[in-house]
Amino acid sequence: MTIRTISPLDCIILNGTVVTAADIARYDIGIKDGKVSILAPALSLADSPATRVIDAQGAYVMPGGIDAHVHLAEPQLFGKGKAADDYTTGTKSAIAGGTTTIIAFAPQDKASPSLLKALDETARKAEGVAYCDYSFHLLLSNPTRECLNEFSALRNRGISSVKIYMTYELLQLRDNQILDVLLQSRIDGVTTMIHAENGDMLSWMTEQLEMRNLLEPKYHATSRPQILEGEATGRAIALSQLIETPILIVHVSSPLAATTIRNAQTAGLPIYAETCPQYLFLTRDDLSKPGYEGAKCVCSPPPRDGVQDLEGIWRGLQNGTFTILSSDHCPFEFDNAVSGKKAAISDDAPLGRFKYIPNGCPGVETRLPLVLSAGRLSPQKFVEVTSTNPAKLYGMYPQKGALLPGVSDADLVIWYPENGIEAFELGNEMLHHNVDYTPFEGRVLSQWPRYTLLRGEVVWDRDNGGVIGEMGCGQFVRRGRSEFCQVQGPWDPEKF
Ligand code: URP
Ligand code: ZN
Ligand code: ZN
């Protein structure tokens, strides 16, 4: 006979409403050594020994948010700006908003194009300074044969995704280059993320507007109409169809693109899609605010025309067209004339030239509270698109994005109990990013994370110290092949 001593749990979350992508029910959660150790009926762990007990009565308890689209510490890539957040401020902001894992970008340097070198350089920036767990997508701007040959080495390093662009001068790939990337992705089990906007249509439209002296921030939207995103989305789908390999279209903004994606999905094609809060809450009106205010909401693709467009994107989340909801946190200071939004202002263009406005909005901290407060997704759907699906799509499931005893990291976000928080107006001073504005200033929220736990440690306690995790507690997450990107057998051109 063996005698086992049961050591106390490290933490018990008592009597919460536990939400996963599949279920919602009252449970207790026991945590040991950074992992979810027990899921037990509500209050059954009330008398169990534990170092810490969190009473979550009436509160949603969810797997920590996974934000799979975050730009940190990047050089100038999208106009004149330079990222305002590094891996310290960006990840601090993430945990304060309930996100426990981010995937940021490791940009390839065109002049020195090795992907492994890009990975090493970016990994050094994150090492020892992050507040949440993290991984990287390789941002591919020059897919030479040498680089493509590095895909298998990237897989061995725990990186299983790359992002490519159909626009931006420094990044745009031609269709034949995209096909090269897709074929290599298929061979090595890499997920290809595509920024789908037609770069040639965009430069032509920009010239037309510039010739007419139509320069201010609102013309950013005019330069990038829905058709420009719709065309590129359709083309990306056709390219993926040729290689018979899955793709993920990032930051989809328009109902036109969403419909194109939905039709492809209905036809059985493995097309996945991401949207972001800016396409659920912002419109052209935000870009048209007086003076230079609109520059705060310049991102690409741009916020669309009106409420009917926002509704189309909400519908796509509800009906499964969108697999994931990310922030596309792309932080530039507003009041900064060198590397921020105001770098596009000059004496001859006092309201700026839209083509120089750094593209991107901050949002890693506000992603979850904005969308949960809106109350338009069921709690399970909310968890699915903000945590579970990103984990599955990017090869981290069920370590992340789930609450499986003995398997999943104890990454949790615990919200306030119903009626436990007064509705409040969001203000930038509440946030932890290194940006002097939020595009969601003044929005009324009814939820904010009460606690965030990272591998069992409380790192955010809103009512007792705020960010209490230590810098460097975030770890690199090795990722495997996407659960959604399974391809069988070699590609055969003779099939066509
Ligand atoms: O405006 C945006 N989204 N800027 C970030 C760059 C990108 O394409 O994700
Ligand atoms: Zn993009
Ligand atoms: Zn982005």
Coordinates of C-alpha atoms and ligand atoms in Angstrom, one line a residue:
M1 CA 0.0 0.0 0.0
T2 CA 1.3 3.5 -0.8
I3 CA 0.3 6.6 1.1
R4 CA 0.0 9.7 -0.9
T5 CA 0.1 13.1 0.9
I6 CA -2.1 15.6 -0.8
S7 CA -0.3 18.9 -0.8
P8 CA -2.4 22.0 -0.5
L9 CA -3.4 23.8 -3.7
D10 CA -1.6 27.0 -4.6
C11 CA -4.9 28.7 -5.3
I12 CA -8.6 28.1 -5.4
I13 CA -11.1 30.1 -7.4
L14 CA -14.3 29.6 -5.6
N15 CA -17.9 29.5 -6.9
G16 CA -17.3 31.3 -10.2
T17 CA -19.3 31.0 -13.3
V18 CA -16.7 29.2 -15.4
V19 CA -16.9 29.9 -19.1
T20 CA -15.1 28.0 -21.8
A21 CA -15.7 28.0 -25.5
A22 CA -18.0 25.0 -25.0
D23 CA -19.7 25.4 -21.6
I24 CA -20.8 27.7 -18.9
A25 CA -21.4 26.4 -15.4
R26 CA -20.6 27.1 -11.7
Y27 CA -17.4 25.4 -10.7
D28 CA -14.5 25.7 -8.4
I29 CA -11.0 25.7 -9.9
G30 CA -8.0 24.4 -8.1
I31 CA -4.5 25.5 -9.3
K32 CA -1.2 23.8 -8.6
D33 CA 2.2 24.5 -10.0
G34 CA 0.9 26.9 -12.6
K35 CA -1.6 24.5 -14.1
V36 CA -5.3 24.1 -13.8
S37 CA -5.4 21.1 -11.5
I38 CA -9.0 20.5 -10.5
L39 CA -12.4 21.6 -11.9
A40 CA -14.9 20.7 -9.2
P41 CA -18.6 21.4 -8.5
A42 CA -19.2 24.8 -7.0
L43 CA -18.2 25.2 -3.4
S44 CA -16.9 21.6 -3.2
L45 CA -13.4 23.0 -2.7
A46 CA -14.5 25.5 0.0
D47 CA -12.8 23.6 2.8
S48 CA -9.7 22.4 0.9
P49 CA -6.4 23.8 2.0
A50 CA -4.9 26.4 -0.3
T51 CA -2.3 29.1 -0.2
R52 CA -4.8 31.6 -1.7
V53 CA -8.5 31.6 -2.2
I54 CA -10.3 33.9 -4.5
D55 CA -14.0 34.3 -4.0
A56 CA -15.5 34.6 -7.5
Q57 CA -19.1 34.2 -6.6
G58 CA -21.3 35.5 -9.5
A59 CA -18.3 36.4 -11.6
Y60 CA -17.3 35.0 -15.0
V61 CA -14.1 33.1 -14.8
M62 CA -12.6 32.5 -18.3
P63 CA -9.3 31.3 -19.9
G64 CA -7.0 34.3 -20.2
G65 CA -7.3 36.3 -23.4
I66 CA -5.0 35.5 -26.3
D67 CA -4.3 38.5 -28.5
A68 CA -2.7 37.1 -31.6
H69 CA -2.1 40.4 -33.4
V70 CA 0.1 42.8 -31.5
H71 CA 2.9 45.1 -32.8
L72 CA 5.6 46.0 -30.2
A73 CA 9.0 47.5 -30.5
E74 CA 8.8 47.6 -34.3
P75 CA 10.8 49.9 -36.6
Q76 CA 9.1 52.2 -39.2
L77 CA 7.0 50.0 -41.4
F78 CA 3.6 51.6 -41.8
G79 CA 4.2 55.2 -42.7
K80 CA 6.5 57.5 -40.7
G81 CA 5.8 56.2 -37.2
K82 CA 7.7 54.0 -34.8
A83 CA 6.0 51.7 -32.2
A84 CA 5.4 53.5 -28.9
D85 CA 5.2 50.3 -26.9
D86 CA 7.9 47.9 -26.2
Y87 CA 7.6 44.4 -24.7
T88 CA 7.4 45.9 -21.2
T89 CA 4.6 48.5 -21.6
G90 CA 2.7 46.5 -24.2
T91 CA 2.5 43.3 -22.1
K92 CA 1.7 45.3 -18.9
S93 CA -1.2 46.8 -20.8
A94 CA -2.2 43.3 -22.0
I95 CA -2.6 41.8 -18.5
A96 CA -4.4 44.8 -17.2
G97 CA -7.0 44.1 -19.9
G98 CA -7.2 40.4 -19.2
T99 CA -4.9 39.1 -21.9
T100 CA -2.3 36.5 -20.7
T101 CA -0.7 35.6 -24.0
I102 CA 0.2 37.8 -27.0
I103 CA 1.6 37.0 -30.4
A104 CA 3.7 39.9 -31.7
F105 CA 5.6 40.3 -34.9
A106 CA 9.3 39.7 -35.7
P107 CA 9.9 41.8 -38.7
Q108 CA 12.3 40.6 -41.4
D109 CA 14.9 43.2 -42.4
K110 CA 15.0 43.4 -46.2
A111 CA 18.7 44.2 -46.2
S112 CA 19.6 41.3 -44.0
P113 CA 16.8 38.9 -44.6
S114 CA 17.4 35.8 -42.5
L115 CA 14.2 34.9 -40.7
L116 CA 16.1 33.2 -37.9
K117 CA 18.1 36.4 -37.4
A118 CA 14.8 38.4 -37.3
L119 CA 13.5 36.0 -34.7
D120 CA 16.6 36.2 -32.6
E121 CA 16.6 40.0 -32.7
T122 CA 13.0 40.2 -31.6
A123 CA 13.3 37.5 -29.0
R124 CA 16.1 39.5 -27.4
K125 CA 13.7 42.5 -27.1
A126 CA 11.2 40.4 -25.2
E127 CA 13.5 38.3 -23.0
G128 CA 13.1 39.0 -19.3
V129 CA 10.9 42.1 -19.7
A130 CA 7.4 40.8 -20.5
Y131 CA 4.4 40.7 -18.1
C132 CA 2.5 38.1 -20.1
D133 CA 3.4 35.1 -22.1
Y134 CA 4.3 35.7 -25.7
S135 CA 5.2 34.3 -29.1
F136 CA 6.1 35.7 -32.5
H137 CA 4.8 35.6 -36.1
L138 CA 7.5 36.2 -38.6
L139 CA 6.7 39.3 -40.7
L140 CA 7.9 38.4 -44.1
S141 CA 8.8 41.1 -46.6
N142 CA 11.4 39.4 -48.8
P143 CA 10.6 35.7 -49.3
T144 CA 13.9 34.6 -51.0
R145 CA 14.6 30.9 -51.4
E146 CA 17.1 31.1 -48.5
C147 CA 14.3 32.5 -46.2
L148 CA 11.7 30.0 -47.3
N149 CA 14.2 27.2 -46.5
E150 CA 14.3 28.5 -43.0
F151 CA 10.6 27.7 -42.3
S152 CA 11.5 24.2 -41.0
A153 CA 14.1 25.7 -38.6
L154 CA 11.4 28.2 -37.4
R155 CA 9.1 25.3 -36.7
N156 CA 11.8 23.7 -34.6
R157 CA 12.1 26.9 -32.7
G158 CA 8.4 26.8 -31.9
I159 CA 7.2 29.4 -34.5
S160 CA 4.4 28.2 -36.8
S161 CA 3.1 31.4 -38.5
V162 CA 4.1 34.1 -40.9
K163 CA 2.4 37.3 -41.9
I164 CA 2.6 38.7 -45.5
Y165 CA 1.3 41.9 -47.1
M166 CA -0.5 42.7 -50.3
T167 CA 0.2 46.4 -49.7
Y168 CA 2.7 48.9 -48.1
E169 CA 5.7 49.9 -50.1
L170 CA 8.2 48.2 -47.8
L171 CA 6.2 45.0 -47.5
Q172 CA 4.0 44.3 -50.5
L173 CA 4.5 40.9 -52.2
R174 CA 3.6 40.1 -55.7
D175 CA 1.2 37.2 -56.4
N176 CA 4.0 34.8 -57.4
Q177 CA 5.8 35.6 -54.2
I178 CA 2.7 34.9 -52.2
L179 CA 2.4 31.5 -54.0
D180 CA 6.0 30.7 -53.0
V181 CA 5.2 31.5 -49.4
L182 CA 2.0 29.5 -49.4
L183 CA 3.7 26.4 -51.0
Q184 CA 6.4 26.5 -48.4
S185 CA 3.9 27.0 -45.6
R186 CA 2.0 24.0 -46.8
I187 CA 5.2 21.9 -46.8
D188 CA 6.3 23.0 -43.3
G189 CA 3.0 23.3 -41.6
V190 CA 3.1 27.0 -41.2
T191 CA 0.0 29.2 -41.0
T192 CA 0.1 32.1 -43.4
M193 CA -1.6 35.3 -42.3
I194 CA -2.4 37.7 -45.1
H195 CA -3.0 41.5 -45.0
A196 CA -5.5 41.8 -47.9
E197 CA -5.6 45.2 -49.5
N198 CA -4.7 45.9 -53.1
G199 CA -1.5 48.0 -52.8
D200 CA -1.6 49.2 -56.5
M201 CA -5.2 50.4 -56.2
L202 CA -4.2 52.2 -53.0
S203 CA -1.2 54.0 -54.5
W204 CA -3.3 55.0 -57.5
M205 CA -6.1 56.3 -55.3
T206 CA -3.6 58.1 -53.1
E207 CA -2.1 59.9 -56.1
Q208 CA -5.6 61.0 -57.3
L209 CA -6.4 62.4 -53.9
E210 CA -3.1 64.2 -53.5
M211 CA -3.5 65.7 -57.0
R212 CA -6.7 67.2 -55.8
N213 CA -5.1 68.4 -52.5
L214 CA -7.4 66.2 -50.5
L215 CA -5.0 65.4 -47.7
E216 CA -6.5 65.4 -44.3
P217 CA -7.1 62.3 -42.1
K218 CA -10.6 61.4 -43.4
Y219 CA -9.2 60.8 -46.9
H220 CA -7.3 57.8 -45.5
A221 CA -10.7 56.0 -45.8
T222 CA -11.4 57.4 -49.2
S223 CA -8.0 56.1 -50.4
R224 CA -8.9 52.5 -49.3
P225 CA -12.5 51.8 -50.2
Q226 CA -14.1 48.4 -49.5
I227 CA -13.5 47.2 -53.0
L228 CA -9.8 47.4 -52.5
E229 CA -10.0 45.1 -49.5
G230 CA -12.6 42.9 -51.2
E231 CA -10.5 42.4 -54.3
A232 CA -7.4 41.5 -52.4
T233 CA -9.4 39.1 -50.1
G234 CA -10.8 37.3 -53.2
R235 CA -7.3 37.1 -54.7
A236 CA -5.8 35.8 -51.5
I237 CA -8.5 33.1 -51.4
A238 CA -7.8 32.2 -55.0
L239 CA -4.1 31.9 -54.3
S240 CA -4.7 29.7 -51.3
Q241 CA -7.1 27.5 -53.5
L242 CA -4.3 27.0 -56.0
I243 CA -1.9 25.7 -53.4
E244 CA -4.7 24.0 -51.4
T245 CA -3.5 25.3 -48.2
P246 CA -5.3 27.3 -45.4
I247 CA -4.9 31.0 -44.9
L248 CA -5.9 33.5 -42.3
I249 CA -7.1 36.9 -43.5
V250 CA -6.1 39.4 -40.8
H251 CA -8.0 42.5 -39.6
V252 CA -11.1 42.2 -41.8
S253 CA -12.9 45.5 -41.7
S254 CA -15.7 45.4 -44.3
P255 CA -18.9 43.4 -44.9
L256 CA -17.8 43.0 -48.5
A257 CA -14.6 41.1 -47.5
A258 CA -16.6 39.2 -44.8
T259 CA -19.1 38.0 -47.4
T260 CA -16.3 36.9 -49.8
I261 CA -14.7 34.9 -46.9
R262 CA -18.1 33.4 -45.9
N263 CA -18.8 32.3 -49.5
A264 CA -15.3 30.6 -49.6
Q265 CA -16.0 28.9 -46.3
T266 CA -19.4 27.7 -47.5
A267 CA -17.7 26.2 -50.5
G268 CA -15.6 24.2 -48.0
L269 CA -12.3 26.1 -48.4
P270 CA -10.0 26.4 -45.4
I271 CA -10.2 30.2 -45.1
Y272 CA -10.0 31.7 -41.6
A273 CA -10.4 35.3 -40.7
E274 CA -9.7 37.8 -38.0
T275 CA -11.4 41.0 -37.0
C276 CA -10.7 43.7 -34.4
P277 CA -12.6 46.0 -32.1
Q278 CA -11.9 49.0 -34.3
Y279 CA -14.2 47.5 -36.9
L280 CA -16.9 46.9 -34.4
F281 CA -16.9 50.4 -32.8
L282 CA -15.3 53.0 -35.1
T283 CA -16.5 54.5 -38.4
R284 CA -15.6 57.1 -40.9
D285 CA -17.1 59.7 -38.6
D286 CA -14.2 59.0 -36.2
L287 CA -11.7 59.8 -39.0
S288 CA -13.6 62.9 -39.8
K289 CA -13.4 64.5 -36.4
P290 CA -12.4 68.2 -36.4
G291 CA -8.8 69.3 -36.8
Y292 CA -6.3 66.5 -36.7
E293 CA -8.3 64.3 -34.2
G294 CA -9.2 61.8 -37.0
A295 CA -5.5 60.7 -37.2
K296 CA -6.0 58.9 -33.9
C297 CA -8.2 56.4 -35.7
V298 CA -6.1 55.9 -38.9
C299 CA -5.5 52.2 -39.3
S300 CA -5.6 49.9 -42.2
P301 CA -7.9 48.7 -43.4
P302 CA -9.8 51.9 -42.3
P303 CA -12.9 52.1 -40.1
R304 CA -15.8 51.8 -42.5
D305 CA -18.7 54.0 -43.4
G306 CA -21.4 53.5 -40.9
V307 CA -23.5 51.5 -38.5
Q308 CA -24.5 49.0 -41.2
D309 CA -20.8 48.1 -41.7
L310 CA -20.3 47.6 -38.0
E311 CA -23.4 45.4 -37.9
G312 CA -21.9 43.3 -40.7
I313 CA -18.8 42.7 -38.7
W314 CA -20.7 41.8 -35.5
R315 CA -22.7 39.4 -37.6
G316 CA -19.6 37.8 -38.9
L317 CA -18.4 37.2 -35.3
Q318 CA -21.7 35.8 -34.3
N319 CA -22.1 33.4 -37.3
G320 CA -18.5 32.1 -37.3
T321 CA -17.1 33.8 -40.3
F322 CA -14.5 35.3 -38.0
T323 CA -12.4 32.7 -36.3
I324 CA -10.6 35.1 -34.0
L325 CA -10.9 38.6 -32.6
S326 CA -7.5 40.3 -32.0
S327 CA -6.6 43.9 -31.2
D328 CA -4.1 44.7 -34.0
H329 CA -2.5 46.9 -31.2
C330 CA -0.2 49.1 -33.3
P331 CA 0.8 51.9 -31.0
F332 CA 1.9 55.4 -32.1
E333 CA 1.9 58.4 -30.0
F334 CA -0.5 61.2 -31.2
D335 CA 1.4 64.2 -29.9
N336 CA 4.7 63.3 -31.4
A337 CA 5.9 65.0 -34.6
V338 CA 8.9 62.7 -35.1
S339 CA 7.7 59.1 -34.7
G340 CA 4.0 59.6 -33.9
K341 CA 0.8 60.6 -35.7
K342 CA 1.8 64.2 -36.0
A343 CA 4.8 63.3 -38.1
A344 CA 2.4 63.7 -41.1
I345 CA 1.9 67.4 -40.3
S346 CA 4.0 70.0 -42.2
D347 CA 3.8 73.7 -42.8
D348 CA 2.2 73.2 -46.2
A349 CA -0.2 70.6 -44.8
P350 CA -1.3 71.8 -41.3
L351 CA -4.0 69.1 -41.1
G352 CA -1.5 66.5 -42.2
R353 CA -1.1 64.3 -45.3
F354 CA -3.0 61.1 -44.7
K355 CA -0.5 59.1 -46.7
Y356 CA 2.2 59.8 -44.1
I357 CA 0.1 59.2 -41.0
P358 CA 1.4 56.1 -39.2
N359 CA -1.2 53.3 -39.6
G360 CA -2.4 51.7 -36.5
C361 CA -4.3 52.1 -33.2
P362 CA -3.6 50.9 -29.7
G363 CA -6.0 48.4 -28.2
V364 CA -4.4 45.4 -26.5
E365 CA -5.8 46.5 -23.1
T366 CA -9.3 47.5 -24.3
R367 CA -10.0 44.5 -26.6
L368 CA -11.7 42.3 -24.0
P369 CA -13.5 44.9 -21.9
L370 CA -15.0 46.6 -25.0
V371 CA -16.4 43.5 -26.5
L372 CA -17.6 41.9 -23.3
S373 CA -19.3 45.2 -22.2
A374 CA -21.1 45.4 -25.6
G375 CA -23.0 42.2 -24.5
R376 CA -23.5 41.1 -28.1
L377 CA -21.7 37.7 -28.0
S378 CA -22.6 34.8 -25.8
P379 CA -20.0 34.3 -23.1
Q380 CA -18.9 31.1 -24.8
K381 CA -18.6 32.7 -28.2
F382 CA -16.6 35.5 -26.5
V383 CA -14.1 32.9 -25.1
E384 CA -14.0 31.1 -28.4
V385 CA -12.9 34.1 -30.5
T386 CA -10.7 35.8 -27.9
S387 CA -8.9 32.8 -26.4
T388 CA -9.7 29.3 -27.5
N389 CA -9.7 29.7 -31.3
P390 CA -6.4 31.8 -31.3
A391 CA -4.8 29.0 -29.2
K392 CA -6.0 26.4 -31.7
L393 CA -5.3 28.4 -34.8
Y394 CA -1.7 29.2 -33.7
G395 CA -0.7 25.9 -32.2
M396 CA -1.0 26.5 -28.5
Y397 CA -4.1 24.5 -27.6
P398 CA -4.8 23.1 -25.0
Q399 CA -1.8 24.6 -23.0
K400 CA -3.5 27.9 -23.7
G401 CA -7.1 28.8 -24.4
A402 CA -8.6 26.0 -22.3
L403 CA -9.1 24.9 -18.7
L404 CA -8.3 21.3 -18.9
P405 CA -7.1 19.9 -15.6
G406 CA -3.5 18.7 -15.6
V407 CA -3.0 20.1 -19.1
S408 CA -3.8 23.8 -19.3
D409 CA -1.8 26.7 -17.9
A410 CA -3.7 28.4 -15.1
D411 CA -4.1 31.6 -17.2
L412 CA -7.4 33.1 -16.1
V413 CA -9.4 36.3 -16.3
I414 CA -11.9 36.9 -13.6
W415 CA -14.5 39.6 -14.2
Y416 CA -16.5 41.5 -11.7
P417 CA -19.7 39.8 -10.4
E418 CA -22.8 40.9 -12.2
N419 CA -23.7 44.3 -10.8
G420 CA -20.3 44.4 -9.2
I421 CA -19.0 47.4 -11.2
E422 CA -20.5 50.7 -12.1
A423 CA -20.6 51.5 -15.7
F424 CA -17.8 54.0 -16.4
E425 CA -16.4 56.1 -19.2
L426 CA -13.1 54.9 -20.6
G427 CA -10.2 57.4 -20.3
N428 CA -6.7 57.0 -21.6
E429 CA -5.3 57.7 -18.1
M430 CA -6.7 54.4 -17.0
L431 CA -4.6 52.4 -19.4
H432 CA -1.1 51.0 -19.1
H433 CA 0.2 51.4 -22.7
N434 CA 2.8 54.0 -23.6
V435 CA 0.4 55.9 -25.9
D436 CA -1.1 59.3 -25.2
Y437 CA -4.6 58.4 -26.5
T438 CA -7.1 55.6 -27.0
P439 CA -9.4 55.6 -30.0
F440 CA -12.1 54.5 -27.6
E441 CA -11.9 57.5 -25.3
G442 CA -15.3 58.1 -23.6
R443 CA -16.9 54.8 -24.5
V444 CA -19.1 53.5 -21.7
L445 CA -18.0 50.2 -20.3
S446 CA -19.8 47.9 -17.9
Q447 CA -16.9 45.4 -17.4
W448 CA -13.2 45.3 -16.7
P449 CA -11.1 42.4 -15.4
R450 CA -11.1 42.2 -11.6
Y451 CA -8.1 39.7 -11.6
T452 CA -5.8 38.3 -14.2
L453 CA -3.8 35.2 -13.4
L454 CA -0.8 34.1 -15.3
R455 CA 0.2 30.4 -14.8
G456 CA -1.5 30.6 -11.4
E457 CA -0.1 33.9 -10.2
V458 CA -2.3 37.0 -9.8
V459 CA -0.6 39.6 -12.0
W460 CA -3.5 42.1 -12.1
D461 CA -5.7 42.9 -9.2
R462 CA -7.7 45.9 -10.2
D463 CA -8.8 46.9 -6.6
N464 CA -5.6 46.1 -4.9
G465 CA -2.5 47.4 -6.5
G466 CA -3.3 47.1 -10.2
V467 CA -0.4 45.4 -12.0
I468 CA 1.2 43.3 -9.3
G469 CA 3.0 40.8 -11.6
E470 CA 6.7 41.3 -12.0
M471 CA 8.4 42.4 -15.1
G472 CA 9.9 39.3 -16.7
C473 CA 7.2 36.9 -15.4
G474 CA 6.1 36.4 -19.0
Q475 CA 7.6 33.5 -20.9
F476 CA 8.1 32.5 -24.5
V477 CA 5.5 30.0 -25.6
R478 CA 6.6 27.3 -28.1
R479 CA 3.9 26.7 -30.7
G480 CA 3.1 23.7 -32.8
R481 CA 1.2 23.2 -36.0
S482 CA -2.2 24.9 -36.2
E483 CA -5.2 22.6 -35.4
F484 CA -7.0 24.3 -38.3
C485 CA -4.2 24.0 -40.9
Q486 CA -3.9 20.3 -41.6
V487 CA -2.9 19.5 -45.2
Q488 CA -2.5 16.0 -46.6
G489 CA 0.1 14.9 -49.1
P490 CA 2.4 16.8 -51.5
W491 CA 1.1 19.6 -53.8
D492 CA 0.7 18.4 -57.4
P493 CA 0.5 21.0 -60.2
E494 CA -0.7 18.3 -62.6
K495 CA -4.0 18.2 -60.8
F496 CA -4.9 21.5 -62.5
Ligands
URP1 O1 -3.2 50.0 -39.4 C1 -2.7 49.0 -39.0 N1 -3.4 47.9 -38.9 N2 -1.4 48.9 -38.8 C2 -0.7 47.8 -38.4 C3 0.0 47.1 -39.5 C4 -0.8 46.0 -40.0 O2 -1.0 45.9 -41.2 O3 -1.3 45.2 -39.2
ZN2 ZN -1.8 44.1 -41.5
ZN3 ZN -1.2 44.6 -37.5

